[in-house]
Short mmCIF file of C-alpha atoms in Angstrom, two decimals:
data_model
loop_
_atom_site.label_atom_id
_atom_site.label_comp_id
_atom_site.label_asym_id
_atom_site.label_seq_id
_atom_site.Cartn_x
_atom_site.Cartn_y
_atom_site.Cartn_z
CA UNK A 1 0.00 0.00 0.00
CA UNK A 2 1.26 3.77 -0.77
CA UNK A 3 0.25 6.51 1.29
CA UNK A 4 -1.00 9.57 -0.99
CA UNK A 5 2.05 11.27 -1.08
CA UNK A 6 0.83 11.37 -4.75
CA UNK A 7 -1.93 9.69 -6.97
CA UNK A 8 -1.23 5.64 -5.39
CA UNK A 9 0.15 3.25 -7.38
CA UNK A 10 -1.72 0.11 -8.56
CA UNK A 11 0.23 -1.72 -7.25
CA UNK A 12 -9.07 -16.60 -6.50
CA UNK A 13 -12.03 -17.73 -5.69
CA UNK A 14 -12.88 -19.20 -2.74
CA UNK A 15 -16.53 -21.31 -2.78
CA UNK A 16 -16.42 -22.87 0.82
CA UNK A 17 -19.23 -21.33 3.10
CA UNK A 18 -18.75 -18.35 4.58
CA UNK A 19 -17.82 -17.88 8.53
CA UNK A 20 -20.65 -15.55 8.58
CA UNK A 21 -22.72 -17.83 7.33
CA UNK A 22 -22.51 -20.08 10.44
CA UNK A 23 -23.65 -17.51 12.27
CA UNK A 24 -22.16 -14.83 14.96
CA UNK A 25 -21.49 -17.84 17.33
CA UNK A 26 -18.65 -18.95 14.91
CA UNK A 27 -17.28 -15.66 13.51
CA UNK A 28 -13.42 -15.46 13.77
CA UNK A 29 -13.01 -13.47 17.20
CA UNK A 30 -16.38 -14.47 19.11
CA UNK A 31 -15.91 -15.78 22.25
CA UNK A 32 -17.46 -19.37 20.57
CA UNK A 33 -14.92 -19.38 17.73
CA UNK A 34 -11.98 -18.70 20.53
CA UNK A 35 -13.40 -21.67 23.27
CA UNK A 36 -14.15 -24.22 20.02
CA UNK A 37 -10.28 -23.96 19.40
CA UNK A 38 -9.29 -23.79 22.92
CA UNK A 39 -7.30 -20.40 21.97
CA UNK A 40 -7.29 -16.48 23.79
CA UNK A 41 -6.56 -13.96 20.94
CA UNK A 42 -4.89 -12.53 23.44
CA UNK A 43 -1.24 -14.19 22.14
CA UNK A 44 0.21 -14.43 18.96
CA UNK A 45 -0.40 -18.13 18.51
CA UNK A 46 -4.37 -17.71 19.82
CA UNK A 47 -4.87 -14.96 17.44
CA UNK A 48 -3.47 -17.25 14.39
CA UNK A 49 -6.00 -19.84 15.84
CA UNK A 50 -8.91 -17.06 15.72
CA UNK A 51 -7.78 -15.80 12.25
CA UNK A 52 -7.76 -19.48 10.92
CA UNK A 53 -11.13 -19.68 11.07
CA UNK A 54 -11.40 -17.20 8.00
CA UNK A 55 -8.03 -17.87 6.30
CA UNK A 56 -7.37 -20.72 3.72
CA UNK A 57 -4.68 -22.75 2.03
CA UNK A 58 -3.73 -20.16 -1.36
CA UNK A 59 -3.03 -23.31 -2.85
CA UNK A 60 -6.11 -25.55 -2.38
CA UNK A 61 -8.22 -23.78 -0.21
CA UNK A 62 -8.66 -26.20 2.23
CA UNK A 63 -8.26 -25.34 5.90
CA UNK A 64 -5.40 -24.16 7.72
CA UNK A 65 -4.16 -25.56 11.09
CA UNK A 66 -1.68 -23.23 13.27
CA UNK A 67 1.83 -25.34 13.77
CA UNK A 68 5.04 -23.74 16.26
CA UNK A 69 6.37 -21.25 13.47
CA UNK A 70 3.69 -21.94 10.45
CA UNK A 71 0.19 -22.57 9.16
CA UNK A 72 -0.56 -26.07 7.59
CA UNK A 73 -3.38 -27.46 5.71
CA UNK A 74 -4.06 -31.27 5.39
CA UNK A 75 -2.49 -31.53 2.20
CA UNK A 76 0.49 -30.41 3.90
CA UNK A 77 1.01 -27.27 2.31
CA UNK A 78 2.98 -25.06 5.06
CA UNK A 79 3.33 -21.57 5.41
CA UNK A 80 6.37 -20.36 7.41
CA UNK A 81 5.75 -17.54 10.35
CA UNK A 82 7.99 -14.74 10.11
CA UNK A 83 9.84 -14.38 13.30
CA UNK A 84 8.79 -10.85 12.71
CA UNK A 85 4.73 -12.51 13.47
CA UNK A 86 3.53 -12.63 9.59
CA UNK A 87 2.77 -15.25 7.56
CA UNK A 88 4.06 -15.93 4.16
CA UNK A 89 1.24 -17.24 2.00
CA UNK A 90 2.96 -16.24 -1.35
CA UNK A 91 3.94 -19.31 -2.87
CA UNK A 92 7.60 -20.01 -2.93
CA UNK A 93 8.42 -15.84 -0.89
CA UNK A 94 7.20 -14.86 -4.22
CA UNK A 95 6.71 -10.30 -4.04
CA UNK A 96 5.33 -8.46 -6.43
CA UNK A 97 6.77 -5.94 -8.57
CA UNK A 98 5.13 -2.91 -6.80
CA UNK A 99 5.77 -3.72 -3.81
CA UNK A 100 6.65 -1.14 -0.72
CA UNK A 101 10.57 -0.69 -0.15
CA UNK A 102 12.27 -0.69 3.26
CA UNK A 103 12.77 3.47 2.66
CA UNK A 104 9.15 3.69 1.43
CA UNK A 105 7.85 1.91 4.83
CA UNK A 106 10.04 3.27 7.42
CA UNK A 107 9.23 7.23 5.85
CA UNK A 108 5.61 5.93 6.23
CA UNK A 109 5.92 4.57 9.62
CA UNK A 110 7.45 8.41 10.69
CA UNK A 111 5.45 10.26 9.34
CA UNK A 112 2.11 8.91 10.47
CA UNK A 113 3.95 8.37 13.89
CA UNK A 114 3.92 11.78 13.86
CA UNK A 115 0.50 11.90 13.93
CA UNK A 116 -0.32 14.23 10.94
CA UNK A 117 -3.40 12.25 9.59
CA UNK A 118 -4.62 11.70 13.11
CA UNK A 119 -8.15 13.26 11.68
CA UNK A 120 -8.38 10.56 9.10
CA UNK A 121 -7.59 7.54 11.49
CA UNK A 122 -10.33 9.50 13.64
CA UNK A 123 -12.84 9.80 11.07
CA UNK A 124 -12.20 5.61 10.18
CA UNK A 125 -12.65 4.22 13.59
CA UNK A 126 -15.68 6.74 13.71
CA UNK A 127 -17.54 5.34 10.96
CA UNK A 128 -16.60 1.62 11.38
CA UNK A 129 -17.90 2.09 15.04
CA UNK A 130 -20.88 3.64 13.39
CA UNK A 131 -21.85 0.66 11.56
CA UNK A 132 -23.27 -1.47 13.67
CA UNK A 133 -20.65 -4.10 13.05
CA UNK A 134 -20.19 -6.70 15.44
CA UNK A 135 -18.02 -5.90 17.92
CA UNK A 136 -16.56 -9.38 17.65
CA UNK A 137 -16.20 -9.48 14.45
CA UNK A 138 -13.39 -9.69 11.31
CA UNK A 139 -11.85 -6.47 10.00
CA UNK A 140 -10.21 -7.18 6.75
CA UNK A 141 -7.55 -4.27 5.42
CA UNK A 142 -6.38 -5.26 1.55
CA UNK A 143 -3.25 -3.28 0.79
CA UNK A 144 -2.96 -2.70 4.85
CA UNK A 145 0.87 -0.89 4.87
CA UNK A 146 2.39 -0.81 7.70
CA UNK A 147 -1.60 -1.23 9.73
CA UNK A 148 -1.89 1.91 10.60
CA UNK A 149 -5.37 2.37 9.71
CA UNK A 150 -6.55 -1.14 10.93
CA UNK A 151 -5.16 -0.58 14.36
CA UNK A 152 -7.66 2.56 14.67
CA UNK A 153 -10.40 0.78 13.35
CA UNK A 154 -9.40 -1.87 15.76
CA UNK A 155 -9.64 0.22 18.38
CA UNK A 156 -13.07 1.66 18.00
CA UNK A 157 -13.90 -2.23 17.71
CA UNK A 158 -13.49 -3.71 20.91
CA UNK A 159 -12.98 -7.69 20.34
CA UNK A 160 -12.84 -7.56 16.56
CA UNK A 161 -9.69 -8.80 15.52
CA UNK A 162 -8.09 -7.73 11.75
CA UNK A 163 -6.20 -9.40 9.01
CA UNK A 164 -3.90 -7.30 7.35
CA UNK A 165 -2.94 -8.14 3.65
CA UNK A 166 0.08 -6.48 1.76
CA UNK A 167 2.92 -7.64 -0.49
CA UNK A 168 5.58 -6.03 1.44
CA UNK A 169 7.50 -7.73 3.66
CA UNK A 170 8.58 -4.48 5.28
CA UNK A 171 5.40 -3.21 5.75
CA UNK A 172 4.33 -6.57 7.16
CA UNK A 173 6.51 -6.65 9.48
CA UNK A 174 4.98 -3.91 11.56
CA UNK A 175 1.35 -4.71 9.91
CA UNK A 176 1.73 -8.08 12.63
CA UNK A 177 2.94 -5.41 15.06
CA UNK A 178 -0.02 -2.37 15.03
CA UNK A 179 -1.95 -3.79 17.47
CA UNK A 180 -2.35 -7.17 19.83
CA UNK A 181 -5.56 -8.31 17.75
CA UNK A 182 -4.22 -7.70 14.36
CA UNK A 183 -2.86 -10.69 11.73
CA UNK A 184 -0.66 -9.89 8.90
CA UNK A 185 0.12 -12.03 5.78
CA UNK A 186 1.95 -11.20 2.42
CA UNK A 187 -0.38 -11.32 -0.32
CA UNK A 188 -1.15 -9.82 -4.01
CA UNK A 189 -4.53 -8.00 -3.59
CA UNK A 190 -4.83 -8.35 -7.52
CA UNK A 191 -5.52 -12.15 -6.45
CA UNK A 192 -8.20 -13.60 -4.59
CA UNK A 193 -7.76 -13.49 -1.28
CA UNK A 194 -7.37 -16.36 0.39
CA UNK A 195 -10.04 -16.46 2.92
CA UNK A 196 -13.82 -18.00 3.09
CA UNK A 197 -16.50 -16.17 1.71
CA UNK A 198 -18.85 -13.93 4.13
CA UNK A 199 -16.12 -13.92 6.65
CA UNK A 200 -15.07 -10.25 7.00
CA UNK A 201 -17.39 -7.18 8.38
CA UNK A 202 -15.46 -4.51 7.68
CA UNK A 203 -13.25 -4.56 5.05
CA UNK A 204 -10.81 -1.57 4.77
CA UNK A 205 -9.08 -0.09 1.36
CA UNK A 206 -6.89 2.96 2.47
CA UNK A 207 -5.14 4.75 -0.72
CA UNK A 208 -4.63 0.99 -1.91
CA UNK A 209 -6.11 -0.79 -5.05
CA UNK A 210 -9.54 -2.26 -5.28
CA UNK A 211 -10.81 -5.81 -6.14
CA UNK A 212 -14.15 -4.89 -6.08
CA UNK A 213 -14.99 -8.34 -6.46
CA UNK A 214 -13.29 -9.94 -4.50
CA UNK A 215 -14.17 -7.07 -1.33
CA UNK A 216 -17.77 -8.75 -2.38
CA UNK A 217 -17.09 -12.20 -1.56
CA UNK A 218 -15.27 -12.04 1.95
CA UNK A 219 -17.78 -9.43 3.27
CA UNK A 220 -20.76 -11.54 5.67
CA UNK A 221 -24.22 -9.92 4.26
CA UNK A 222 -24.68 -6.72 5.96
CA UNK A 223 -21.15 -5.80 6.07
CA UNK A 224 -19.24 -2.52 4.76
CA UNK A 225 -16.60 -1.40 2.75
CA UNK A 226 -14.49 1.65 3.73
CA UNK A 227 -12.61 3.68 1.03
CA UNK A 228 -10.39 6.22 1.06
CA UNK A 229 -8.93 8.22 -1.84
CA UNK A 230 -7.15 11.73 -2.15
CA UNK A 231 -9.03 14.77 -3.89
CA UNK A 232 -7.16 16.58 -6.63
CA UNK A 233 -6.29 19.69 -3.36
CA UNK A 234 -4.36 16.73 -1.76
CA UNK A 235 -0.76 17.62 -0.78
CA UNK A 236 -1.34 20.33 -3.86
CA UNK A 237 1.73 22.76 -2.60
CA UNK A 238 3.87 19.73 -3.11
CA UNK A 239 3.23 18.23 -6.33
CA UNK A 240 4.93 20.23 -8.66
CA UNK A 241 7.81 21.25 -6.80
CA UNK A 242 8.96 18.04 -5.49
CA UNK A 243 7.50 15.95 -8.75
CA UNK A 244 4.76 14.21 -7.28
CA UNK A 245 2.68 12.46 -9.70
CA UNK A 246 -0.66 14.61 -10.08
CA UNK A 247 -4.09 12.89 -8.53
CA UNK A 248 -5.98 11.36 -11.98
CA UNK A 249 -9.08 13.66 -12.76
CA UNK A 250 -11.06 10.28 -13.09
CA UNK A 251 -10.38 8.65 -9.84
CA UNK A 252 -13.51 8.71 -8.70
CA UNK A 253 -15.61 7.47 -11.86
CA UNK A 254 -12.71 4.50 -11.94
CA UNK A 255 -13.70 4.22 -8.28
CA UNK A 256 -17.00 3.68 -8.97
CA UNK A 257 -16.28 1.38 -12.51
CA UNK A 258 -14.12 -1.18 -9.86
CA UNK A 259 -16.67 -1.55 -7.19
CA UNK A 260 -19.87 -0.85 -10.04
CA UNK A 261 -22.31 -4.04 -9.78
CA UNK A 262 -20.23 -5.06 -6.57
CA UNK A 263 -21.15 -2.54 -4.00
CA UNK A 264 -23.74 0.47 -3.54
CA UNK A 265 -22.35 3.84 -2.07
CA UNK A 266 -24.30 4.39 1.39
CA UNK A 267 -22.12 7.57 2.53
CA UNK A 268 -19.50 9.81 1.59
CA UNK A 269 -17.47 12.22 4.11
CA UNK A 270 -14.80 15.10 2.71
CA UNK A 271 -11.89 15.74 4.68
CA UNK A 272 -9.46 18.27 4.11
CA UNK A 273 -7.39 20.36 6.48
CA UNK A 274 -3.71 22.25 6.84
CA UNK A 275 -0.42 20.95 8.26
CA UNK A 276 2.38 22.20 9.00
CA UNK A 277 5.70 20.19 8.19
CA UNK A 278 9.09 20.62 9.09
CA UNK A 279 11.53 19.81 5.29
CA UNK A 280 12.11 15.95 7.20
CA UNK A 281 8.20 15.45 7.59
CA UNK A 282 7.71 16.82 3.89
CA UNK A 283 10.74 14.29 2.76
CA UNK A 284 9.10 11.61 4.56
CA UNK A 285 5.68 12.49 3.18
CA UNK A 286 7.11 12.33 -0.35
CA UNK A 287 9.41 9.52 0.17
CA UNK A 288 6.60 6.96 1.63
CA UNK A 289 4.29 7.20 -1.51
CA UNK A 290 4.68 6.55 -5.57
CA UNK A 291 7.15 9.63 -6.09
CA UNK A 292 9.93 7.16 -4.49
CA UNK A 293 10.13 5.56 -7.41
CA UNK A 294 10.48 8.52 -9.92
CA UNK A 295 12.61 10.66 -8.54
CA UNK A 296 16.15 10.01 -6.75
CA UNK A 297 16.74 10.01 -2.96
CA UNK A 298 19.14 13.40 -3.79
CA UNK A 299 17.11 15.23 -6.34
CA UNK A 300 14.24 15.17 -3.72
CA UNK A 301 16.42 16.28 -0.93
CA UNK A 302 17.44 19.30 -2.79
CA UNK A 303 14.11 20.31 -3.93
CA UNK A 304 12.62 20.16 -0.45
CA UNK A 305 15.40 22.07 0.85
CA UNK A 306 14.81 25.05 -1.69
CA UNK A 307 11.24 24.85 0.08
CA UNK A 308 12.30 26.13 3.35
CA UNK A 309 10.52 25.55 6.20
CA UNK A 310 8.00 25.13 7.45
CA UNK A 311 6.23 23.80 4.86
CA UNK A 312 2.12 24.56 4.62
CA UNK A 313 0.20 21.84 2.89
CA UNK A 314 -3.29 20.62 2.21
CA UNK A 315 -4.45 17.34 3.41
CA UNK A 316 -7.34 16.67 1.15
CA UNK A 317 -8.84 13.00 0.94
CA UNK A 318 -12.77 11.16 0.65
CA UNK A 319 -13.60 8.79 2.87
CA UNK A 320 -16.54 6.75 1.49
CA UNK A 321 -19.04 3.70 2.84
CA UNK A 322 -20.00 0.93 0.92
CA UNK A 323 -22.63 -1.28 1.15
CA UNK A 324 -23.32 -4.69 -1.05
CA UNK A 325 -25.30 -4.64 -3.49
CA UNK A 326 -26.59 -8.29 -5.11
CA UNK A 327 -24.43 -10.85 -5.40
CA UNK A 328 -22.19 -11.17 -8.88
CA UNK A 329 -19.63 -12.94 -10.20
CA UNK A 330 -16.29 -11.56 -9.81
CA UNK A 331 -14.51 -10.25 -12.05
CA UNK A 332 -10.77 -9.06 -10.19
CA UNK A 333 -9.42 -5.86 -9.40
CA UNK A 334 -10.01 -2.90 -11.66
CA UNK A 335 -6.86 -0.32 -11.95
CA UNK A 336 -7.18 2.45 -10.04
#
């Protein structure tokens, strides 16, 4: 995932019956699901037993057991744990093209330390608090970063737990970190995800791509989708002086094209407001998005210096609710 520092980058099928279909006694982090596997989420191996009850074998879908350092299913496909406390479900440590440097995550992980979109991490756990979600429930984040964003939403959800899905290992490695009730796992959101169908009430897409269908299937009936994009005013004192690549006049009718048929649009919220950044926090802010990979580590430490400081810019981004609409076939993720 790639923090709007500019426009983000863009960067199978499961048919087993959903965990929401069995009902809230069974969904991964109810107090049923935890005492049926004899596991507290409360440790890193209990919360691998919760999330198991939503995650599948990549390979054949079957179920997934939790081992000492890995996830097995009975076909004995194994998944190795990261000592770092995410799985690898990529077959073979495969990593795809796009994905998140070790530069690129640890200029994320300052700058939202810093707490400069505070009012969007607000505005999430708000509105996933808002919808009536169970409070024991699955949060799902597809393109999660470093978790940032799920460990707010977590927090406004107390006894959900989250799965956190990204292709970088760096960013995984603090995804399994964010927060004690949060799972991480390397994964290509362009794929289908490799959980049951109906398992997830909140699924989360944060400046990430979409797979509208695929957000479809894992959502239970009656869950929602949160979105967040930038507006064209986002970071707009930045973009031409440092070379940030410009915000696409279309995003939002390509928004709607990749979750069209999928999803219905129950509520949209604009959020835009003024910080002020020191030249590291304006580095940082350009270093942890898209413009990392067009322009070089010394070009864009030169043209932030000619900035002075500090630096004035516009925080500018949409954050919209989803709801599903009929059921579909899928069709994979649609380019942002």
């Amino acid at each position: 995932m790639s923090e709007p520092s500019a426009a983000p980058h863009n960067d199978a099928h499961v048919s087993a019956a959903g965990v929401g279909a069995r009902g809230d006694a069974a969904r991964p982090g109810s107090a049923a699901h935890h005492a049926a596997r004899g596991s507290s989420p409360g440790t890193r191996q209990g919360l691998w037993e919760t999330l198991t009850g939503a995650v599948r074998c990549p390979v054949c879908r079957a179920e997934l057991e939790v081992g000492e350092r890995s996830l097995r299913c009975p076909r004995r496909h194994t998944f190795d744990m990261a000592r770092q406390g995410y799985v690898s479900l990529l077959a073979g440590g495969r990593r795809t093209v796009n994905a998140d440097t070790a530069a690129m995550v640890q200029a994320r992980a300052d700058f939202l330390g810093a707490g400069h979109y505070a009012p969007l991490t607000d505005a999430l756990g708000r509105l996933a608090a808002s919808l009536g979600a169970p409070g024991n429930g699955l949060v799902l984040d597809a393109g999660a970063g470093t978790g940032h964003y799920l460990a707010a939403v977590l927090e406004a959800l107390p006894g959900a737990v989250g799965l956190a899905l990204d292709a970088s290992p760096y960013a995984l490695r603090r995804a399994a970190r964010a927060h004690p009730r949060a799972g991480a796992a390397s994964w290509d959101v362009w794929q289908p995800f490799p959980v049951r169908d109906g398992c997830a009430d909140v699924v989360l897409n944060v400046f990430a791509p979409r797979n509208g269908g695929e957000f479809h299937r894992v959502l239970r009936p009656g869950g929602a989708l949160l979105v967040v994009t930038p507006t064209r005013r986002h970071l707009r004192e930045l973009r031409e002086r440092l070379g940030l690549l410009d915000v696409d006049p279309e995003k939002e009718a390509r928004l709607e094209r990749a979750l069209s048929g999928y999803f219905v649009r129950e509520r949209a919220e604009s959020l835009e407001y003024t910080v002020s950044l020191s030249a590291r926090e304006v580095e940082n802010l350009a270093s942890m998005g898209p413009a990392a990979r067009h322009v070089e580590p010394q070009e864009l430490s030169a043209r932030v210096a000619a900035l002075g400081e500090p630096v004035e810019v516009t925080v500018s981004v949409d954050v919209f609710v989803y709801v599903a609409a009929g059921r579909t076939e899928p069709a994979g993720g649609t380019d942002e």
